[in-house]
GROMACS .gro file of C-alpha atoms in nm:
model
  284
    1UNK     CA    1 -27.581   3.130 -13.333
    2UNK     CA    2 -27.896   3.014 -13.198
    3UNK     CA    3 -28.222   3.060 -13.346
    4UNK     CA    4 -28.393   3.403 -13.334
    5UNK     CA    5 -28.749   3.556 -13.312
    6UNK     CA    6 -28.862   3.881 -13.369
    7UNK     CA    7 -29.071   4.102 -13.125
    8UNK     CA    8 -29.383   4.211 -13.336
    9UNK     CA    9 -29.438   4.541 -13.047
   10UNK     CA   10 -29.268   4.843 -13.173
   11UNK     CA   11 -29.034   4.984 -12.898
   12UNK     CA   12 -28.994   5.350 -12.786
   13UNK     CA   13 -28.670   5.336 -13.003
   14UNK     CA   14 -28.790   5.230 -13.317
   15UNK     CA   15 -29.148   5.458 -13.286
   16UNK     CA   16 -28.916   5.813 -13.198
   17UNK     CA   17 -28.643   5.658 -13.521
   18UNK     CA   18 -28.966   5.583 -13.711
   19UNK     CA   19 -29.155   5.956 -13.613
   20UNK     CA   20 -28.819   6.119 -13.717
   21UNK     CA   21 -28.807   5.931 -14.065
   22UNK     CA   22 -29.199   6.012 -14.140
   23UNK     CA   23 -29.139   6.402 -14.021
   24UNK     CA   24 -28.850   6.389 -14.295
   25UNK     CA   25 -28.529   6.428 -14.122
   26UNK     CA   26 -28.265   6.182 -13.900
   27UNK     CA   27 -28.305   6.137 -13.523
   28UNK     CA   28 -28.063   6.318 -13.306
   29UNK     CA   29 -27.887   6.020 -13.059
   30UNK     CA   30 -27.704   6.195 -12.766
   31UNK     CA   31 -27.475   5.984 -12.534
   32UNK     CA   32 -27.369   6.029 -12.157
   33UNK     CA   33 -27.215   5.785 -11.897
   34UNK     CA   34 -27.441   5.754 -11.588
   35UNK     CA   35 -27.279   5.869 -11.299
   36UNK     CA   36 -27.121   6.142 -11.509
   37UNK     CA   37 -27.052   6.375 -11.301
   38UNK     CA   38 -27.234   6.220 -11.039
   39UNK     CA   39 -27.552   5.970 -11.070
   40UNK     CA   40 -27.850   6.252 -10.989
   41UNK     CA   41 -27.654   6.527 -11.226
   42UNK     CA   42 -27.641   6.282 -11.500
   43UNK     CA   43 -28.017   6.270 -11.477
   44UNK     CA   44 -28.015   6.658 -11.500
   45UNK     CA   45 -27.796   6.624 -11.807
   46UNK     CA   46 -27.972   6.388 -12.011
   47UNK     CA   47 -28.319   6.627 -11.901
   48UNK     CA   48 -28.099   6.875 -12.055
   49UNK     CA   49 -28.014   6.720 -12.376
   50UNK     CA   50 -28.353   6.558 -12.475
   51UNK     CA   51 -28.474   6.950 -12.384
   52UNK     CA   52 -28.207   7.036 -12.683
   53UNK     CA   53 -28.368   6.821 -12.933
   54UNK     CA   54 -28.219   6.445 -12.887
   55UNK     CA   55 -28.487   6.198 -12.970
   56UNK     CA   56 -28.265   5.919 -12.841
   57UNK     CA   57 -28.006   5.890 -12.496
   58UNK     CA   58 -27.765   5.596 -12.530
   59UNK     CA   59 -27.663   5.579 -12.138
   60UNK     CA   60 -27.298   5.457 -12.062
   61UNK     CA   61 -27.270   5.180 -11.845
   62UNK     CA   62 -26.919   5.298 -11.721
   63UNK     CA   63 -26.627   5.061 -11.755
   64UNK     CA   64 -26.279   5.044 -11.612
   65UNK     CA   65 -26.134   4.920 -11.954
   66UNK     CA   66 -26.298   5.136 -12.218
   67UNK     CA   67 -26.089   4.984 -12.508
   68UNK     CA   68 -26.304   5.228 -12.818
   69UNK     CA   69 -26.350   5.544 -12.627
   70UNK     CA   70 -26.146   5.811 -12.710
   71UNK     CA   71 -25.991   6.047 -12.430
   72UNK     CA   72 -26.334   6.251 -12.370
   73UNK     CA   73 -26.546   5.969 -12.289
   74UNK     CA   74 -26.285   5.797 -12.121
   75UNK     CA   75 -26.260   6.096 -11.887
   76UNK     CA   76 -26.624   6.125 -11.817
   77UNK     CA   77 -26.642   5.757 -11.750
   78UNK     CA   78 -26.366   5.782 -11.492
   79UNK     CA   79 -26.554   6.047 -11.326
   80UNK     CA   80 -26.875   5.818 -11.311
   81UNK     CA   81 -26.643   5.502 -11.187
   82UNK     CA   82 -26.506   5.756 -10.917
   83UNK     CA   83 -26.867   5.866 -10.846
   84UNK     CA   84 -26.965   5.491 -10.730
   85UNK     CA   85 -27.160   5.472 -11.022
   86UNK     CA   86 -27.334   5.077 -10.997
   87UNK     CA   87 -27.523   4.933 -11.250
   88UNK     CA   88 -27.786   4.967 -11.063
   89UNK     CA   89 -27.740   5.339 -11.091
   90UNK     CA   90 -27.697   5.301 -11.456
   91UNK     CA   91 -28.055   5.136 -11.464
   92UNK     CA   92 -28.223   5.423 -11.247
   93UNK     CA   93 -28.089   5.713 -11.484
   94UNK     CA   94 -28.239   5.455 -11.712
   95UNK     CA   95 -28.552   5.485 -11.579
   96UNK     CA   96 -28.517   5.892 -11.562
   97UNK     CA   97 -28.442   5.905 -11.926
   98UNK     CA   98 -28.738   5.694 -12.059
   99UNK     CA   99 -28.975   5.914 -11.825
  100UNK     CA  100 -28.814   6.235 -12.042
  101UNK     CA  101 -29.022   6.095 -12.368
  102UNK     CA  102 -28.675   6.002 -12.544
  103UNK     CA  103 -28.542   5.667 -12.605
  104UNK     CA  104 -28.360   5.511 -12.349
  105UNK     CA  105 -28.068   5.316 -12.470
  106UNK     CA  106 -27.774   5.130 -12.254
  107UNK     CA  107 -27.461   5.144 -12.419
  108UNK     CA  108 -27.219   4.856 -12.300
  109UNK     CA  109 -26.900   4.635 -12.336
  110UNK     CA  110 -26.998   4.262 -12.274
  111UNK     CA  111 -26.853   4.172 -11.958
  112UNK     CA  112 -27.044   4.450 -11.750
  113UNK     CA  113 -27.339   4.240 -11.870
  114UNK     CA  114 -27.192   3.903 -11.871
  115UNK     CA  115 -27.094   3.965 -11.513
  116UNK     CA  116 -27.426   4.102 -11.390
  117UNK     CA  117 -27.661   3.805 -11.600
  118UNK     CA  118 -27.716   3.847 -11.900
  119UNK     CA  119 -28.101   3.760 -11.864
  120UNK     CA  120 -28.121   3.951 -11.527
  121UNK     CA  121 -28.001   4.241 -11.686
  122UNK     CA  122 -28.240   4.235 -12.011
  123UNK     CA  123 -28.573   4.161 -11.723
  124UNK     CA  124 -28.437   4.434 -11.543
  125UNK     CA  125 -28.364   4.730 -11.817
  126UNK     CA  126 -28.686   4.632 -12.015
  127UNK     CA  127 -28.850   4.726 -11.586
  128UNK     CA  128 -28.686   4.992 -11.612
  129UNK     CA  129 -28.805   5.107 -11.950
  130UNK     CA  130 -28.519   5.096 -12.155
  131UNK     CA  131 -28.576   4.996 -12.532
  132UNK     CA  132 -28.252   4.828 -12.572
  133UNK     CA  133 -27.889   4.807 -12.539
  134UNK     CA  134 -27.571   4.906 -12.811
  135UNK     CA  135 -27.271   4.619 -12.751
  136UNK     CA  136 -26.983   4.767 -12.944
  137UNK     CA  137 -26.767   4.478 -12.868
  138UNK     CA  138 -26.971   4.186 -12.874
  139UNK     CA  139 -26.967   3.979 -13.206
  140UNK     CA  140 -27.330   3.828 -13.308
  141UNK     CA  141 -27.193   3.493 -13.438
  142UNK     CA  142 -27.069   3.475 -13.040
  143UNK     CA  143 -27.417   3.589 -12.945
  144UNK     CA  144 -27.637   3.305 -12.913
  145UNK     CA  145 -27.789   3.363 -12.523
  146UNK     CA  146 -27.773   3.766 -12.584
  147UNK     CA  147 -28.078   3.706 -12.851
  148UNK     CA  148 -28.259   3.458 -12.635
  149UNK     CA  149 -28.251   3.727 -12.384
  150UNK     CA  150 -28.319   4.041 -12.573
  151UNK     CA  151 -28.607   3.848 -12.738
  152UNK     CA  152 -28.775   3.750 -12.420
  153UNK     CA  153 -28.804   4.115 -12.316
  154UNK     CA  154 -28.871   4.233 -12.618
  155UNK     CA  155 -28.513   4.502 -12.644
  156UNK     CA  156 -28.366   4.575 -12.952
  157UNK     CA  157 -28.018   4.480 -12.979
  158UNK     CA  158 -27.764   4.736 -13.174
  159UNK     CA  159 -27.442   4.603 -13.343
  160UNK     CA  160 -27.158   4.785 -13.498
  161UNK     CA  161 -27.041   4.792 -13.824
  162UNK     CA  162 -26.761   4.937 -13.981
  163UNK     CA  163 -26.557   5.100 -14.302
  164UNK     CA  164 -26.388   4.751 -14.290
  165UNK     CA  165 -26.619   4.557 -14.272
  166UNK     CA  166 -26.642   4.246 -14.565
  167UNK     CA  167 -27.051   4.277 -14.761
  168UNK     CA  168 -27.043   3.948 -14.561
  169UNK     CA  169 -27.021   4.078 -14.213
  170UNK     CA  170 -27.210   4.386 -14.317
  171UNK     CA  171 -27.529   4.142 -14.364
  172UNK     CA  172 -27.449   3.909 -14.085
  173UNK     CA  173 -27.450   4.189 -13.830
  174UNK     CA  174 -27.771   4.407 -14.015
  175UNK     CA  175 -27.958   4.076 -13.963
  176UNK     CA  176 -27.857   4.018 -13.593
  177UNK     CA  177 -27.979   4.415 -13.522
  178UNK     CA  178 -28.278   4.544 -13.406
  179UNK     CA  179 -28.336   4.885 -13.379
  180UNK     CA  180 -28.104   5.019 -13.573
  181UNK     CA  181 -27.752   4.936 -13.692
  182UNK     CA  182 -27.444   5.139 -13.538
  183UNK     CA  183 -27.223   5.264 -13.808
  184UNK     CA  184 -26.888   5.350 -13.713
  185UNK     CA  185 -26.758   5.600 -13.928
  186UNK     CA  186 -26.393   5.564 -13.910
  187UNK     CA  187 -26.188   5.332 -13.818
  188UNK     CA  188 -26.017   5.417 -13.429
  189UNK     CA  189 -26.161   5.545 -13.091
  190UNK     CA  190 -26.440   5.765 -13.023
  191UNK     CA  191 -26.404   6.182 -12.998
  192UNK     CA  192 -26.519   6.477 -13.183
  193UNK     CA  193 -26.306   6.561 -13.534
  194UNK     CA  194 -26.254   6.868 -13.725
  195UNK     CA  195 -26.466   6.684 -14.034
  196UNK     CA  196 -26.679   6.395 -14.080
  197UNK     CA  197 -26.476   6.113 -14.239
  198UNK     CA  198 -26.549   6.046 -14.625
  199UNK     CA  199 -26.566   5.683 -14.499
  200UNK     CA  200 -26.897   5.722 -14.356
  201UNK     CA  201 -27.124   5.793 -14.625
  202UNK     CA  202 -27.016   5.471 -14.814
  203UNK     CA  203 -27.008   5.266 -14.542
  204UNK     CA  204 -27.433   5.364 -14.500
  205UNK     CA  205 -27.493   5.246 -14.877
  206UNK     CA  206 -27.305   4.956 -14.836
  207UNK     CA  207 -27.470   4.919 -14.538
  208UNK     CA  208 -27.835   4.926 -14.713
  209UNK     CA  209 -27.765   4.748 -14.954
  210UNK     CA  210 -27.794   4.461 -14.768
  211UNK     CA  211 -28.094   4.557 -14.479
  212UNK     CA  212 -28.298   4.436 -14.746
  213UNK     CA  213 -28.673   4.521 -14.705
  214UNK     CA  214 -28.660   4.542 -14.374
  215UNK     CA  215 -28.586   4.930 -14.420
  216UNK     CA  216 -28.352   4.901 -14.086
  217UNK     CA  217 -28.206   5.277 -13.958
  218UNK     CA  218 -27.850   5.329 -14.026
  219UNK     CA  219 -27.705   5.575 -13.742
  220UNK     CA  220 -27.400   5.742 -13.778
  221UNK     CA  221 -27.157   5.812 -13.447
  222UNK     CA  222 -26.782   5.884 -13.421
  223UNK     CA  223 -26.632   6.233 -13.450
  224UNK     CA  224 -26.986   6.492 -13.478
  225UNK     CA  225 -26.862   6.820 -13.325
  226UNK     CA  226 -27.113   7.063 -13.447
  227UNK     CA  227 -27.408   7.134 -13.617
  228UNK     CA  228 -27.304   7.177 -13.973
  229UNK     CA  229 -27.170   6.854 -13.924
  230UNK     CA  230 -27.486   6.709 -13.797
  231UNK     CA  231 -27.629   6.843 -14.110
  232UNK     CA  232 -27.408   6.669 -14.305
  233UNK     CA  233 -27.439   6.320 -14.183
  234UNK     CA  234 -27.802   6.393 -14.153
  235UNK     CA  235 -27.805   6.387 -14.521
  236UNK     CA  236 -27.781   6.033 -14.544
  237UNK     CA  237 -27.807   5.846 -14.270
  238UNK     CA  238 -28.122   5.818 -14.044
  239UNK     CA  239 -27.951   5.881 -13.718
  240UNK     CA  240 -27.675   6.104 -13.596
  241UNK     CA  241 -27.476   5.998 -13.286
  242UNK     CA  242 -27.317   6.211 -13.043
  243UNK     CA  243 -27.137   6.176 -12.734
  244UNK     CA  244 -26.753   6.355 -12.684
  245UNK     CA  245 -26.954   6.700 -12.798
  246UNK     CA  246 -27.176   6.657 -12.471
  247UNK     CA  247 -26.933   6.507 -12.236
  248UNK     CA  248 -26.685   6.798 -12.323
  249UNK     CA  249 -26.935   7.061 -12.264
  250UNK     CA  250 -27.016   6.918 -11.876
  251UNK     CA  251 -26.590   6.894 -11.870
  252UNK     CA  252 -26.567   7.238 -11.912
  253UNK     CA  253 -26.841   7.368 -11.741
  254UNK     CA  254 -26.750   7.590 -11.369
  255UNK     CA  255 -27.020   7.405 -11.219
  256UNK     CA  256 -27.318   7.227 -11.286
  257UNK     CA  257 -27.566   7.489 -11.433
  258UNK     CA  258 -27.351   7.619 -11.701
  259UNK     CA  259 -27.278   7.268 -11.820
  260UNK     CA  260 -27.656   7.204 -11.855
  261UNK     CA  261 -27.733   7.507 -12.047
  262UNK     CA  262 -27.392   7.422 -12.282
  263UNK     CA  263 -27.546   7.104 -12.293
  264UNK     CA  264 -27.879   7.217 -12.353
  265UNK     CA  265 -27.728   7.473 -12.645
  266UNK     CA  266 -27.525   7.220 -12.814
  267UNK     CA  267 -27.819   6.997 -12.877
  268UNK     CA  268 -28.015   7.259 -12.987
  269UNK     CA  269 -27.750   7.337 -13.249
  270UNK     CA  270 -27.731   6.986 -13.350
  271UNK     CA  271 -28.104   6.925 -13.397
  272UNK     CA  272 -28.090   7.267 -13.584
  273UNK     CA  273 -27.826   7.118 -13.834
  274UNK     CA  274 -28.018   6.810 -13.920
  275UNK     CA  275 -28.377   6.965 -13.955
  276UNK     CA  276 -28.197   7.221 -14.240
  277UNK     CA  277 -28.012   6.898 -14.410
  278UNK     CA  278 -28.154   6.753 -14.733
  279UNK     CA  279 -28.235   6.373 -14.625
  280UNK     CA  280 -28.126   6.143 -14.920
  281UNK     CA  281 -28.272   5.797 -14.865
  282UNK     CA  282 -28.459   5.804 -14.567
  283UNK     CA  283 -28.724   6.023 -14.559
  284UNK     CA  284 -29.087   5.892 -14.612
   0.00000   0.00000   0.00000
C-alpha cells in the first residue's frame, strides 16, 4: 500500500454527512444507475429523489458483470447498458446531481475504472463535481495508485466492510476510507428484505470501535424497503443506503411521470422514518 495523505478541504459529502449529524439524525443515501431508464430520465430521477429528502446520490456506473447486485439493480443496470449508457454519461448525470445540492457519489466495480484511467477518471469526476467514488470490490491493501489518485483530486474514497469481517480488516479498511465507511449489512447480494438483518447493528459498533477519533460515518445499505426500516437503521448508524427501493419504483412505473412521483414518495417516506428515529451514537 503506498503512502497516503489526507485532503484538509471538506467535500460536499462529508459537509451534507456532517450537517445531518449536527441537525441530529442520519443522512438519507439514495442510489440509481445512470442511464437508468435512459441517461436524461436518470437525471429526472435523481431531481426526484434529492426532492424526497436524499442528502446523498451514489450514481451507478453500469456494468455488464454486476457480481453483488441483487436482481433489481441488476435489471436497472441492464436497462442503462441497453440505453448506451458511457461513462461519459455516467459523469454528466454526475454533474446534474451535484448541481441538485446533494452529494454526488460514483458507485463502481474496479475495472470500469481501471479500464478508463484510473487518474483520468478521478481529474475528470472531481470536474465534474463529484465528491467521491464507493468501490465495493476493490481491496485497499491492492489499492496503492487508487489513493495517489483520489488524493490528488481531493475525492473521498468509500470501502466496504462486512458482518465477516476480522477487527483486523475492520481497521485496515476504516483507515483506507474517506468519507464514510460502507457497511454491508448482510452477507449476499443487494435488494430490498422484509427486515433489516440483526447483523447490521453489530457490525456498526464493531465498526467504531476502531474509527478511532477520527469520528468517521458508518452508512448502512443492503435490504432498506421502507420507512420504518429507515428508522430503524437510522438509530444507529449515521447513514442509511438505498437503492432496489428506488430502482423498483421506476420498474414499475407505466411511464416516466408516475415513476418520478413513486420515486419522489418513497424518499419522502424514508427521510420521514429517520427524522422520527432516536439516533444512538451519532448525533452531536
Amino acid at each position: 500500500m503506498s503512502e497516503r495523505t489526507e485532503t484538509t478541504a471538506s467535500t460536499p459529502l462529508q459537509a451534507r454527512l456532517a450537517g445531518a449529524r449536527a441537525a441530529g439524525r442520519a443522512a438519507l443515501v439514495g442510489y440509481l444507475p445512470a442511464g437508468f431508464p435512459d441517461v436524461e430520465s436518470s437525471i429526472r430521477v435523481i431531481q426526484a429523489m434529492v426532492e424526497g429528502g436524499c442528502d446523498v446520490i451514489e450514481v451507478g456506473l453500469p456494468y455488464s458483470d454486476p457480481t453483488m447486485d441483487g436482481p433489481t439493480i441488476q435489471q436497472a443496470a441492464d436497462r442503462a447498458l441497453a440505453a448506451g449508457t458511457t461513462p461519459r454519461d455516467v459523469l454528466r448525470v454526475v454533474e446534474a446531481t451535484a448541481a441538485t445540492g446533494a452529494a454526488a457519489l460514483v458507485m463502481s466495480y474496479w475495472n470500469p475504472i481501471d479500464r478508463y484511467g484510473t487518474g483520468r477518471f478521478c481529474a475528470d469526476l472531481a470536474s465534474a463535481g463529484g465528491s467521491g467514488v464507493i468501490t465495493p470490490d476493490l481491496l485497499p491493501e491492492e489499492a496503492g495508485d487508487w489513493f495517489a489518485a483520489t488524493d490528488e483530486h481531493g475525492l473521498d474514497r468509500i470501502f466496504l466492510v462486512a458482518p465477516s469481517s476480522t477487527d483486523a480488516r475492520l481497521a485496515s479498511t476504516t483507515e483506507a476510507c474517506r468519507g464514510f465507511v460502507y457497511a454491508a449489512s448482510l452477507m449476499g447480494v443487494t435488494g430490498t428484505r422484509a427486515q433489516v438483518a440483526d447483523t447490521a447493528e453489530r457490525l456498526v459498533t464493531r465498526t467504531r470501535a476502531v474509527t478511532g477519533e477520527s469520528g468517521l460515518p458508518v452508512c448502512v445499505g443492503l435490504g432498506i424497503s421502507n420507512g420504518a426500516q429507515a428508522a430503524e437503521v437510522a438509530g444507529y448508524a449515521d447513514g442509511v443506503i438505498v437503492g432496489a427501493g428506488f430502482c423498483q419504483r421506476v420498474l414499475d412505473a407505466p411511464d416516466l411521470p408516475s415513476g418520478l412521483a413513486a420515486v419522489r414518495g418513497f424518499a419522502e417516506e424514508l427521510a420521514a422514518g429517520i427524522r422520527e428515529a432516536r439516533p444512538a451514537g451519532h448525533a452531536g
